[in-house]
Coordinates of C-alpha atoms in Angstrom, one line a residue:
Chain X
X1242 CA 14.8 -10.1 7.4
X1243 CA 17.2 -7.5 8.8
X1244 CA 16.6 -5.3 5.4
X1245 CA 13.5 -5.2 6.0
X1246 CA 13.4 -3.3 9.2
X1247 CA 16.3 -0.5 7.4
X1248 CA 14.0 -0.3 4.7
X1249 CA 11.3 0.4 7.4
X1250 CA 13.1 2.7 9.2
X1251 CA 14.3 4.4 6.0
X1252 CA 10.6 4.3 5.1
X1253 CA 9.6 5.9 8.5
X1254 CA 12.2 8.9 8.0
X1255 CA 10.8 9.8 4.6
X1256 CA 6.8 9.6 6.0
X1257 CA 8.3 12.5 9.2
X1258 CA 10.8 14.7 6.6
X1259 CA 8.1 15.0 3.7
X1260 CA 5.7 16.9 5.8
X1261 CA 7.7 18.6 7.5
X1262 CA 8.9 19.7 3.9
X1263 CA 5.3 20.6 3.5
X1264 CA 4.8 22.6 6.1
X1265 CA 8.3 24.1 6.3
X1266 CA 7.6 25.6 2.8
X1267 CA 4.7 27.8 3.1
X1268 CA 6.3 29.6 6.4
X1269 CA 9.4 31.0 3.7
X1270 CA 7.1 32.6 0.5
X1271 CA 3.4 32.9 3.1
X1272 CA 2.9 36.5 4.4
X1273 CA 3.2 36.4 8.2
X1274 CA 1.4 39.5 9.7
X1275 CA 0.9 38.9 13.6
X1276 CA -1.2 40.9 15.8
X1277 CA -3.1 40.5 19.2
X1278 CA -6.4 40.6 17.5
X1279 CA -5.6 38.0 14.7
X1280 CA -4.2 35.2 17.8
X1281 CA -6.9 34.9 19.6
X1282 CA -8.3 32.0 20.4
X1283 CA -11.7 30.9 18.5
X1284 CA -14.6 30.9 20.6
X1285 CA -17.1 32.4 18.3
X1286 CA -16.2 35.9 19.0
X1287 CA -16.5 36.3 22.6
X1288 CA -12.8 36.8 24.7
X1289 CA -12.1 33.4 26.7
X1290 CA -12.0 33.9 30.4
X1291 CA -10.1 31.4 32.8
X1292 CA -8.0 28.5 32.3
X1293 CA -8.7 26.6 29.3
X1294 CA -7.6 23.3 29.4
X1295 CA -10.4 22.1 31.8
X1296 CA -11.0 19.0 33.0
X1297 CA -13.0 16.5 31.8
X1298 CA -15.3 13.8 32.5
X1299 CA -14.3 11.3 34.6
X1300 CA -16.5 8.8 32.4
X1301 CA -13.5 8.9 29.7
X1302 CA -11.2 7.1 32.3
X1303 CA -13.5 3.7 32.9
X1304 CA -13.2 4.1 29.0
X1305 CA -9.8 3.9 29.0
X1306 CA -9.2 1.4 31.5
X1307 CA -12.0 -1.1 29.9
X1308 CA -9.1 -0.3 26.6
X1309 CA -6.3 -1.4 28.4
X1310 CA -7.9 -4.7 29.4
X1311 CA -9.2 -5.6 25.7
X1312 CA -5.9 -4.6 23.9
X1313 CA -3.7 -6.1 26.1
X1314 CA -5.8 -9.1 25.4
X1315 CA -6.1 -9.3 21.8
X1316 CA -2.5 -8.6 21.7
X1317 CA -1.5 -11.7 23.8
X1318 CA -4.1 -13.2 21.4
X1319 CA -1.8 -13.0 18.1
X1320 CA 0.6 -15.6 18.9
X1321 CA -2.5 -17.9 20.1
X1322 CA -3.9 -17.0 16.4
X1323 CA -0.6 -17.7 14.4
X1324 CA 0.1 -21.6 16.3
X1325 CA -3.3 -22.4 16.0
X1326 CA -2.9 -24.7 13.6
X1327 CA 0.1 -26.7 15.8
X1328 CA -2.3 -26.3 19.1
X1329 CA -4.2 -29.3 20.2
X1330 CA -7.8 -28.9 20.2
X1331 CA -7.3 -28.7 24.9
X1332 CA -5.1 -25.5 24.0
X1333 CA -7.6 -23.8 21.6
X1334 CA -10.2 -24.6 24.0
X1335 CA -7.9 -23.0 27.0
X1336 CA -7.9 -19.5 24.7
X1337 CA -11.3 -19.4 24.4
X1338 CA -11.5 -20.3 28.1
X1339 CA -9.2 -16.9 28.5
X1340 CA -11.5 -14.6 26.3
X1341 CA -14.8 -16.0 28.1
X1342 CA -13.1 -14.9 31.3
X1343 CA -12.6 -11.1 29.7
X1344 CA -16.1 -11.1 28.2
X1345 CA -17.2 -11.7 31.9
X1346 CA -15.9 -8.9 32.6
X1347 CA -16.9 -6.6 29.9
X1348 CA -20.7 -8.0 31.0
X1349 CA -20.0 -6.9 34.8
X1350 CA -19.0 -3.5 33.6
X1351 CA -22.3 -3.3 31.6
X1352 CA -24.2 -4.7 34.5
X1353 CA -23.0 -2.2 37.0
X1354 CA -23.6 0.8 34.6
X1355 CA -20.2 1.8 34.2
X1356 CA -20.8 2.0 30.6
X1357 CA -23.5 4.6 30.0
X1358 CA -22.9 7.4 29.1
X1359 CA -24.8 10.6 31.4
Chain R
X1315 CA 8.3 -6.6 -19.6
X1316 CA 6.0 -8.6 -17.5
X1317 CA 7.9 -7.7 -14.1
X1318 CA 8.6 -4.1 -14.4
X1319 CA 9.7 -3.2 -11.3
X1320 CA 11.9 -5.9 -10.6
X1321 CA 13.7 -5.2 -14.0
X1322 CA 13.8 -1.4 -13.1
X1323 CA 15.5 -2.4 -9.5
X1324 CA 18.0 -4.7 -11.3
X1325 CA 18.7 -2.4 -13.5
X1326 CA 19.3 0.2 -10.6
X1327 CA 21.1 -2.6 -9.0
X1328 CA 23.5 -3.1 -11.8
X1329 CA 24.2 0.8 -12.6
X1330 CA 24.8 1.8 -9.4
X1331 CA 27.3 -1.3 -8.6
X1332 CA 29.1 -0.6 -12.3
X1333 CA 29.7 3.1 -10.7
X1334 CA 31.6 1.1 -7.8
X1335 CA 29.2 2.1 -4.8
X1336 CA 29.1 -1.2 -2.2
X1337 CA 26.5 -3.5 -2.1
X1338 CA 25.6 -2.1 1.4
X1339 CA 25.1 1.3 -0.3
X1340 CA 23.6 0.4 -3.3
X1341 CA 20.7 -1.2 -1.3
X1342 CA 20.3 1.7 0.5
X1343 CA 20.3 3.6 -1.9
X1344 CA 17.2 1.6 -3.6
X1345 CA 15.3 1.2 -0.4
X1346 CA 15.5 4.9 -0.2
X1347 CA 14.3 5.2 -3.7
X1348 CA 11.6 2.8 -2.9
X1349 CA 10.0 4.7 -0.1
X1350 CA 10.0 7.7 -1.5
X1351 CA 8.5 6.3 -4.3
X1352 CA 5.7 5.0 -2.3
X1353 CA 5.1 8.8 -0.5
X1354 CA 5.0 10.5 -3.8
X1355 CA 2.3 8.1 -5.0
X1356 CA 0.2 8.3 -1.7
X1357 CA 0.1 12.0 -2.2
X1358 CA -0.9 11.7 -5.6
X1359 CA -3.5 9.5 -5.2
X1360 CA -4.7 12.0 -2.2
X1361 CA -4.7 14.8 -5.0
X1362 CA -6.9 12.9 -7.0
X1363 CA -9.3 11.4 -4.3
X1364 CA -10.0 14.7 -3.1
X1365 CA -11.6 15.5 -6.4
X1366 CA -13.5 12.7 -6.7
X1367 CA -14.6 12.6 -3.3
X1368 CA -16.0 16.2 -4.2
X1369 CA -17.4 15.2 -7.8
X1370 CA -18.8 12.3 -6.0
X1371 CA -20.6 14.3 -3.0
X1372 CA -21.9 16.8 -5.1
X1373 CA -23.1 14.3 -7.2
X1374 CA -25.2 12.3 -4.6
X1375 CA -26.3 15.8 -2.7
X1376 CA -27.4 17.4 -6.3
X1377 CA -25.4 19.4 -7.7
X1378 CA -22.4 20.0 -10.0
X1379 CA -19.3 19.7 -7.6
X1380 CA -16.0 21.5 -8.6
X1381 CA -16.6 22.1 -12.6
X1382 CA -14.8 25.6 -13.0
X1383 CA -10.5 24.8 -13.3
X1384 CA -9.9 22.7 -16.2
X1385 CA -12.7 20.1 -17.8
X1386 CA -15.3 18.7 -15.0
X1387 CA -12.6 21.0 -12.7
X1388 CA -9.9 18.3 -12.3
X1389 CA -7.6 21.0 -11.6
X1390 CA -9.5 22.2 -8.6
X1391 CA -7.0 19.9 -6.3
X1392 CA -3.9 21.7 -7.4
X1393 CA -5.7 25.7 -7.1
X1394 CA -6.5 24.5 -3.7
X1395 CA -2.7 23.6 -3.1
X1396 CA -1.2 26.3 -4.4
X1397 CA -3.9 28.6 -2.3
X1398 CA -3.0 26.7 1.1
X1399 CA 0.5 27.2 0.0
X1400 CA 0.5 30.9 0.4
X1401 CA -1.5 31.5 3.5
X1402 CA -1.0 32.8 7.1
X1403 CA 0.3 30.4 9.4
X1404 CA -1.6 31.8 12.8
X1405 CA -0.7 30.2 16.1
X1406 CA -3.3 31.3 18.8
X1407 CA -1.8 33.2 22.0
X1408 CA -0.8 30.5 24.8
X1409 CA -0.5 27.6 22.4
X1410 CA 1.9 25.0 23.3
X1411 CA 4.1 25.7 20.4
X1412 CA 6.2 22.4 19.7
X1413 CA 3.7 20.5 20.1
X1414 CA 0.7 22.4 17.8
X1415 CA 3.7 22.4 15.2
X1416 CA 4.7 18.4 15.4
X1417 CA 0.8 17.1 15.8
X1418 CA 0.1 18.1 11.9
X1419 CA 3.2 16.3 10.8
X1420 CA 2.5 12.9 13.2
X1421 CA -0.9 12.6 11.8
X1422 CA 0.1 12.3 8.3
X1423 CA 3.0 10.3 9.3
X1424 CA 0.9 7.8 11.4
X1425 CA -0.9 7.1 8.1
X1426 CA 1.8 6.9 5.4
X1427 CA 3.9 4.7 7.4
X1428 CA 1.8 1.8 7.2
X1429 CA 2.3 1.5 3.8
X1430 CA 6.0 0.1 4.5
X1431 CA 4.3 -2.9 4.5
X1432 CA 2.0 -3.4 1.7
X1433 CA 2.4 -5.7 -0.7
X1434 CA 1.1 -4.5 -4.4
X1435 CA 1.8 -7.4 -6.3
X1436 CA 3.1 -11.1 -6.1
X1437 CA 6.8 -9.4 -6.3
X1438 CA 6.2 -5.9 -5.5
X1439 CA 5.9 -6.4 -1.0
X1440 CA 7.6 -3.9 0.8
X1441 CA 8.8 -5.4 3.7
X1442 CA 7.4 -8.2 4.3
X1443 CA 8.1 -8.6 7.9
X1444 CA 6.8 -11.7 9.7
X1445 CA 4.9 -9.1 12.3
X1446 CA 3.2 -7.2 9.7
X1447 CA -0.5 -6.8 11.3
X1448 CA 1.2 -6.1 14.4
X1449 CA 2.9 -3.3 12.9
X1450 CA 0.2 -1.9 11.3
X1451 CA -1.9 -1.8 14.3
X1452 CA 0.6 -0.3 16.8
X1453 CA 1.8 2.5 13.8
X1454 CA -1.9 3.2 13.2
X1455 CA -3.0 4.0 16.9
X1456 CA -0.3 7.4 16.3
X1457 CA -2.8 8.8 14.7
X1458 CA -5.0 9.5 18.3
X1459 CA -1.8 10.4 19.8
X1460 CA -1.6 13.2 16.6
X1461 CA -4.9 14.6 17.6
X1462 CA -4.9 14.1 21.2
X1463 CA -2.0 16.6 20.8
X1464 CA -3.6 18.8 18.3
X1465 CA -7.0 19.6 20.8
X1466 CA -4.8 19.7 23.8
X1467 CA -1.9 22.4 22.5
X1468 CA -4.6 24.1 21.1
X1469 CA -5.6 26.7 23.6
X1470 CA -9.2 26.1 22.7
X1471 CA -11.9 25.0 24.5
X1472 CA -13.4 23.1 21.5
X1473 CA -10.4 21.6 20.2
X1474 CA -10.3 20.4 23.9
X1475 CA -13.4 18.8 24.0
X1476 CA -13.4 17.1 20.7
X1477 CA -9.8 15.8 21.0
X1478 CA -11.2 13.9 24.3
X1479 CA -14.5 13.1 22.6
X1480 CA -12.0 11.4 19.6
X1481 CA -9.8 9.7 21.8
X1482 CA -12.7 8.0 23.7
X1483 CA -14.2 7.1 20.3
X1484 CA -11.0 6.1 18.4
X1485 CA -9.8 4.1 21.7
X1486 CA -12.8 2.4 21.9
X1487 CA -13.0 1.3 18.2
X1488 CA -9.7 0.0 18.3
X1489 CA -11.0 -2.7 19.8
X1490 CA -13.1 -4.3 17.9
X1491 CA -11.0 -3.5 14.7
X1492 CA -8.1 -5.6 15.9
X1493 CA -10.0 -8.6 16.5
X1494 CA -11.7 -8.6 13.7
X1495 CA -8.0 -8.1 12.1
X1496 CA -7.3 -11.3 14.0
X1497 CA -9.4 -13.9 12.2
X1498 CA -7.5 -13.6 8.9
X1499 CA -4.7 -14.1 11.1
X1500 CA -5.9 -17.1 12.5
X1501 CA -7.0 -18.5 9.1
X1502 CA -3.5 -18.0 7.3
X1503 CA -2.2 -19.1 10.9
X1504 CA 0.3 -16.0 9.9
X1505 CA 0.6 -12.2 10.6
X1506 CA 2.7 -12.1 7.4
X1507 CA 0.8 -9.7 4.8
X1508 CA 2.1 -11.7 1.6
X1509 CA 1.4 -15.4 3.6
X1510 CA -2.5 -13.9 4.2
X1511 CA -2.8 -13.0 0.9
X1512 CA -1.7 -16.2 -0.6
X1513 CA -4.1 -18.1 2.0
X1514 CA -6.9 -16.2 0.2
X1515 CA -6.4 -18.1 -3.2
X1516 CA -9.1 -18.6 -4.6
X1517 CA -11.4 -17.9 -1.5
X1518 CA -11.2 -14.3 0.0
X1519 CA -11.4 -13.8 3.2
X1520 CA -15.1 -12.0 2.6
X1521 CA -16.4 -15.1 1.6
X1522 CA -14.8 -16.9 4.6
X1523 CA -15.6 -14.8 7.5
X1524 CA -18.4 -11.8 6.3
X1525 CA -19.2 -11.1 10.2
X1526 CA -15.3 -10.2 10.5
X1527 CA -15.0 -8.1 7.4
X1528 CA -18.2 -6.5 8.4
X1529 CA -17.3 -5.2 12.0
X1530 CA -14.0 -4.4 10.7
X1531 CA -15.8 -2.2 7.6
X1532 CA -17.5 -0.6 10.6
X1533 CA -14.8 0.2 12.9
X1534 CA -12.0 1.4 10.5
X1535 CA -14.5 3.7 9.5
X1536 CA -14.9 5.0 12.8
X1537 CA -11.0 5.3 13.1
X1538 CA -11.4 7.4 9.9
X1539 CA -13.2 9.5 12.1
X1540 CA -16.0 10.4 8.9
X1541 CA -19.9 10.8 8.9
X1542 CA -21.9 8.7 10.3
X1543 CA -19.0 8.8 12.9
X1544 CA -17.4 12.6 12.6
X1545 CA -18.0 13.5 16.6
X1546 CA -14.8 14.5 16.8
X1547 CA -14.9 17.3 14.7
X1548 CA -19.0 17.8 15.0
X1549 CA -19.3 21.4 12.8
X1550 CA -22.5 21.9 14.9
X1551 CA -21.5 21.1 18.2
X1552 CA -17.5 21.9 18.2
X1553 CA -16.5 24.6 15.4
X1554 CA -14.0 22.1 13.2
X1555 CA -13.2 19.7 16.8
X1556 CA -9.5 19.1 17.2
X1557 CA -7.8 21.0 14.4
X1558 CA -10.0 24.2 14.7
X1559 CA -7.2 26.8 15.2
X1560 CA -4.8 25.5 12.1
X1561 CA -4.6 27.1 9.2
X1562 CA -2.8 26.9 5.8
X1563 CA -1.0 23.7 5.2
X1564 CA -0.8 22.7 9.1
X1565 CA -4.3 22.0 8.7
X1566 CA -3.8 20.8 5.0
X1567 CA -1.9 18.1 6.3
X1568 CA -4.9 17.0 8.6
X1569 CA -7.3 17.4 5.5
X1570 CA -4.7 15.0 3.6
X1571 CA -4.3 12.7 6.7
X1572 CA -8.1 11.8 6.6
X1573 CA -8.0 11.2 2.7
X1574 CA -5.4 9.0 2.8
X1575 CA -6.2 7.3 6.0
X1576 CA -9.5 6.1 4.2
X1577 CA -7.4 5.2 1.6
X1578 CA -5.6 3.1 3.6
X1579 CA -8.5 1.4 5.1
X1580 CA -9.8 0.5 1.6
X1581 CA -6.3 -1.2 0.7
X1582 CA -6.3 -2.9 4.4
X1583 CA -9.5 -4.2 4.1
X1584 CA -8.4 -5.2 0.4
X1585 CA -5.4 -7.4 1.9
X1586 CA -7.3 -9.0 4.7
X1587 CA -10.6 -9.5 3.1
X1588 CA -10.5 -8.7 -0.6
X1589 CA -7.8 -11.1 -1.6
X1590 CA -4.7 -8.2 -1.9
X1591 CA -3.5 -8.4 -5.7
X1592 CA -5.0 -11.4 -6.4
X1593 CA -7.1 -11.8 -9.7
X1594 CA -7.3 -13.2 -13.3
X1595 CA -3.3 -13.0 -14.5
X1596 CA -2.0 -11.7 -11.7
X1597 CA 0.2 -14.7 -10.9
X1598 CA 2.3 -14.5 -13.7
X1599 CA 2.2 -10.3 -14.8
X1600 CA 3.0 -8.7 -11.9
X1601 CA 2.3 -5.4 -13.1
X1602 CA -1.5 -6.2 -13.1
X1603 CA -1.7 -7.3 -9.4
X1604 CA -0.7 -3.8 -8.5
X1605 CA -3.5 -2.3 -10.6
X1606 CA -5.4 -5.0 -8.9
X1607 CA -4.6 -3.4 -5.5
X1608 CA -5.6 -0.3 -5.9
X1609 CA -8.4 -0.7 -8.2
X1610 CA -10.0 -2.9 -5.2
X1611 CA -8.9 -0.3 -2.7
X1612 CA -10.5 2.4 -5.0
X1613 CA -13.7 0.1 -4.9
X1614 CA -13.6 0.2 -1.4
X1615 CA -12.8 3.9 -0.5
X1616 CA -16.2 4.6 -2.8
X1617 CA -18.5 2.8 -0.9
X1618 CA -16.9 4.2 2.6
X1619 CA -17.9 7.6 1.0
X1620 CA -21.1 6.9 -0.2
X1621 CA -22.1 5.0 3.5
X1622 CA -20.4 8.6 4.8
X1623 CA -22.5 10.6 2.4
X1624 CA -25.9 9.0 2.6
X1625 CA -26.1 8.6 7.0
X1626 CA -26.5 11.6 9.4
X1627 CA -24.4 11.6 12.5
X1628 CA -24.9 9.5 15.4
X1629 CA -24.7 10.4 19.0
X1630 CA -22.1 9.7 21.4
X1631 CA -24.0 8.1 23.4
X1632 CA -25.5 5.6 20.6
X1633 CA -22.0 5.9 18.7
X1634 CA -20.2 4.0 22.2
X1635 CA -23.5 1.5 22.7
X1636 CA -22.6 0.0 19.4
X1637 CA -19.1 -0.3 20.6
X1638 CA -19.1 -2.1 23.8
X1639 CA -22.8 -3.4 23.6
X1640 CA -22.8 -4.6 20.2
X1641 CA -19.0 -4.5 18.2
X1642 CA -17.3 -6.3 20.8
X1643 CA -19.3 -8.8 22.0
X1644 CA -20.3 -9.9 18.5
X1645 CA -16.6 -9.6 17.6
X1646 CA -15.3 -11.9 20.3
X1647 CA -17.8 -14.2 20.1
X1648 CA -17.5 -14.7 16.1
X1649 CA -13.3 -15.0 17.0
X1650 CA -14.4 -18.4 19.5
X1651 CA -16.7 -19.5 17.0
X1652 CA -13.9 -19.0 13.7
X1653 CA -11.1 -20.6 16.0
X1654 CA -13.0 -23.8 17.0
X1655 CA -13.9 -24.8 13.9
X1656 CA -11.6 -24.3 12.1
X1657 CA -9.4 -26.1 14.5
X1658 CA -12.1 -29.0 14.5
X1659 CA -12.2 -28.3 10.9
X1660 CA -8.2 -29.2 10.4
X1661 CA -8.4 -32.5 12.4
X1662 CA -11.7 -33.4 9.7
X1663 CA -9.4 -32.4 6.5
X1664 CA -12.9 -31.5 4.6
X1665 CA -12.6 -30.5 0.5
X1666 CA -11.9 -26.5 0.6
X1667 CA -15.4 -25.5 -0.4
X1668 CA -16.7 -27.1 2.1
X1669 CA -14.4 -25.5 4.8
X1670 CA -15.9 -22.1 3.0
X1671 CA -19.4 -23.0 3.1
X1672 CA -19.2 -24.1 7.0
X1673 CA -17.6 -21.3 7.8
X1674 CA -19.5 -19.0 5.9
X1675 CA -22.6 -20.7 7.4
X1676 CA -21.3 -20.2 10.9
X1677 CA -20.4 -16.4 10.3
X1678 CA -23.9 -15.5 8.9
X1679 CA -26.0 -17.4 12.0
X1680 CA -23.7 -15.3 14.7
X1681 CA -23.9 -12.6 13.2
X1682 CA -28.1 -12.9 12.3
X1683 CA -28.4 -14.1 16.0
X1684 CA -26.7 -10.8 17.1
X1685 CA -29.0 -9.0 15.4
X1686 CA -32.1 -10.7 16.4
X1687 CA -31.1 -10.4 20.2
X1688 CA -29.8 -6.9 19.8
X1689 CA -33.2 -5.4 18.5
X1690 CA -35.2 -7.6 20.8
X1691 CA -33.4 -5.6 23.6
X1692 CA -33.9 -2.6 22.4
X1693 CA -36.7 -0.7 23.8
X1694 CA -39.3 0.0 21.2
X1695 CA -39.2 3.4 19.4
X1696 CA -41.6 6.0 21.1
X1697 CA -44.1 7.4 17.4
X1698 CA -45.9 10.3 18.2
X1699 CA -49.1 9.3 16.0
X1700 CA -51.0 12.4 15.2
X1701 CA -54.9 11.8 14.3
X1702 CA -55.2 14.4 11.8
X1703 CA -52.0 15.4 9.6
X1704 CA -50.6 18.4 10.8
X1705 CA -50.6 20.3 7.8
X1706 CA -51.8 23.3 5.8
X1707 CA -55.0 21.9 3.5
X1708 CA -56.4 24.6 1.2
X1709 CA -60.3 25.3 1.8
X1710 CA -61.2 24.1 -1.8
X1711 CA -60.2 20.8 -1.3
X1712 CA -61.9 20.7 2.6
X1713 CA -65.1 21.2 0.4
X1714 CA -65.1 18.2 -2.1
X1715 CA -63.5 16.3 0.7
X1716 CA -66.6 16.7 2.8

């Protein structure tokens, strides 16, 4: 068990230092020939004025919120998925029971408009 | 000869401890081998996938595709390498320049990592780790974190505005992906990879649970982040989206990422719905469940492209409607409907067909029930009827006509 998680750490170091290999290597032999002109950011020609990171719609935060809720949900689903098969039928029925009270509030969400988009 | 790999390890195993390294070491030392093994060949296959990908395209749009380096240009991969290899790097003024730099490198790293734990044959398993789908979904969701980074350090207004157009997309597909990843779990009543594959003997998954393997086909290919589902990097609407201001082979490594990341969703869906390695043989010659692997995942990634090739793109506003009005619902509901019967389904001890057929029944009526209520509550689409057609007749034929 435990050589499993060195060879996935092991495993993880080669997936980050091969990249980085790759794009190490073109900076040494690639022609690097800065000026003012060349660095400036793409807007289809015309000069950007003002701070660019702007904000953004407020619409992307009930997104992530309604995220939260579902993943954290399917996550403490797993282990109800794995014992299933030791559960009596009362337990299966309680996890359904849980979902149901989720999908109530997914339907709520839709009911009060907070999912469409403007 | 019919286990090559294992007789290559033990080989390995047997030089390396003749040459009086430690047991600790020599294990190492082979792991190490192993994963970098594993990289090699993902970038390999990336190589080739990129040329079929653009035989295949130009094929289905009409025309030749690459055809100029080497015969039908199978070379054209390695002239594009060697091209990104020499170009300008060009980091735009006011950048945030460690994290522009690590974003390219996370987002091909988010991707290879889950192949840690694949297994390719009946022998050949990675590590087989009793959390595997666990793992795979928490490594997988680095991938938004990689271009969430990429739009923001950007400087760029349009990197900007597609890196938060992708994350709203990506984090909402996520969703309905892991659910539908949690009804194979809940049939091998396992998260192991090798335990769900061996549940799948002789009746894949697909024939199980079609609903599940259909709404994850639909959402792993929005995670791809390809057409009909490419908002994030709309060429219309946003330049190139997130990774507009990379160049050479920082934005190389993005163009890789999303090649091997549909990869990777071919060979997922392959363990989880396609039986894995399983096949004629493959029990006792190893060597053919790994050609069995990817020869399934190859099947796969082909009809991801040509789905991607043959739809235009959605809106976002349509593109988050299927999500939360139609994916999830649907999703959950077909996960209450999977879990109680086949709970009920235990306690009756039925022949395995039949546990197939019920459940294959089951998965078909919620899904053609979805659909059913789903375009009755759709408002009807407005057709402008014109009387006449509205188009250029020529004179001589207005005179027979009339």
């Amino acid at each position: 068990m435990q050589a499993y998680w060195v060879y996935i750490g092991i495993f993880l170091i080669v997936a980050l230092g091969f990249p980085t290999i790759a794009v190490t290597l073109p900076a040494l032999i690639s022609p690097r020939k800065p000026n003012r002109r060349k660095q400036e950011v793409y807007e289809c020609g015309i000069e950007t004025k003002g701070n660019v990171r702007v904000q953004f719609k407020t619409q992307y935060y009930i997104y992530a919120l309604l995220f939260l809720v579902f993943d954290i949900e399917t996550i403490f689903l797993f282990p109800w998925a794995v014992s299933l098969g030791k559960l009596p039928l009362f337990a299966v029925i309680e996890g359904v029971i849980f979902i149901v009270i989720l999908l109530a509030g997914l339907v709520y969400a839709l009911r009060e408009g907070a999912l469409a988009w403007s | 000869m019919a286990d090559l790999i294992n007789v290559i390890e033990n080989w390995l195993n047997k030089l390396l401890l003749g040459w009086g390294a430690s047991p600790g070491l020599t294990q190492f030392i082979l792991q190490a081998l192993g994963s970098v093994l594993v990289v090699l060949i993902c970038f390999m296959i990336v190589i080739a996938l990129i040329w079929v990908e653009r035989k295949l395209a130009g094929r289905i749009q009409d025309r030749f595709g690459p055809n100029r380096a080497g015969p039908f240009g199978i070379f054209q991969s390695f002239a594009d390498i060697i091209k990104i290899f020499t170009k300008e790097y060009i980091t735009p003024q006011g950048a945030d320049k460690v994290t522009f730099n690590i974003a390219p490198v996370l987002a091909i790293a988010s991707v290879l990592a889950i192949w840690a734990v694949f297994p390719f044959a009946s022998n050949v398993i990675g590590a087989d780790v009793n959390v595997g789908v666990l793992y795979i979904v928490a490594i997988g969701s680095f991938g938004i974190l990689a271009i969430l980074m990429a739009g923001w350090s950007s400087n760029n207004r349009y990197a900007l505005l597609g890196a938060s157009r992708s994350v709203a997309m990506l984090i909402s597909y996520e969703i309905p992906m892991v659910v539908s990843l949690l009804i194979p779990v809940l049939l091998a009543h396992s998260m192991k990879l090798s335990a769900i594959i061996d549940t799948q003997r002789p009746w894949w998954f697909i024939l199980v649970v079609p609903t599940a393997a259909l709404i994850f086909l639909i959402s792993s290919m929005a995670e791809i982040g390809k057409a009909p589902f490419d908002l994030l990097e709309a060429e219309s609407e946003l330049v190139a989206g997130y990774h507009t201001e990379y160049s050479g082979m920082k934005f190389g490594m993005f163009y890789v990422a999303e090649f091997l990341h549909q990869f990777t969703v071919g060979a997922l869906i392959t363990i989880f719905f396609l039986g894995g390695w399983t096949g004629p043989m493959a029990a006792h010659w190893p060597i053919l469940g790994v050609i069995y692997f990817f020869g399934k995942a190859f099947l796969v990634y082909l009809v991801i492209s040509w789905i991607r090739l043959s739809l235009p793109r959605i809106r976002i506003d349509e593109m988050l409607n299927l999500n939360w009005k139609f994916l999830i619902p649907v999703s959950f509901i077909n996960l209450i409907g999977v879990a109680v019967a086949d709970r009920i389904l235990l306690d009756l001890e039925p022949p395995r067909w039949l546990y197939v057929a019920v459940m294959f029944v089951l998965n078909m009526l919620i899904l053609l029930v979805a659909l059913y209520l789903s375009g009755k509550s759709q408002p009807a689409l407005e057709v402008e009827e014109f009387p006449h057609r509205p188009v250029a007749v020529s004179p001589r034929t207005e005179k027979s006509s009339s």
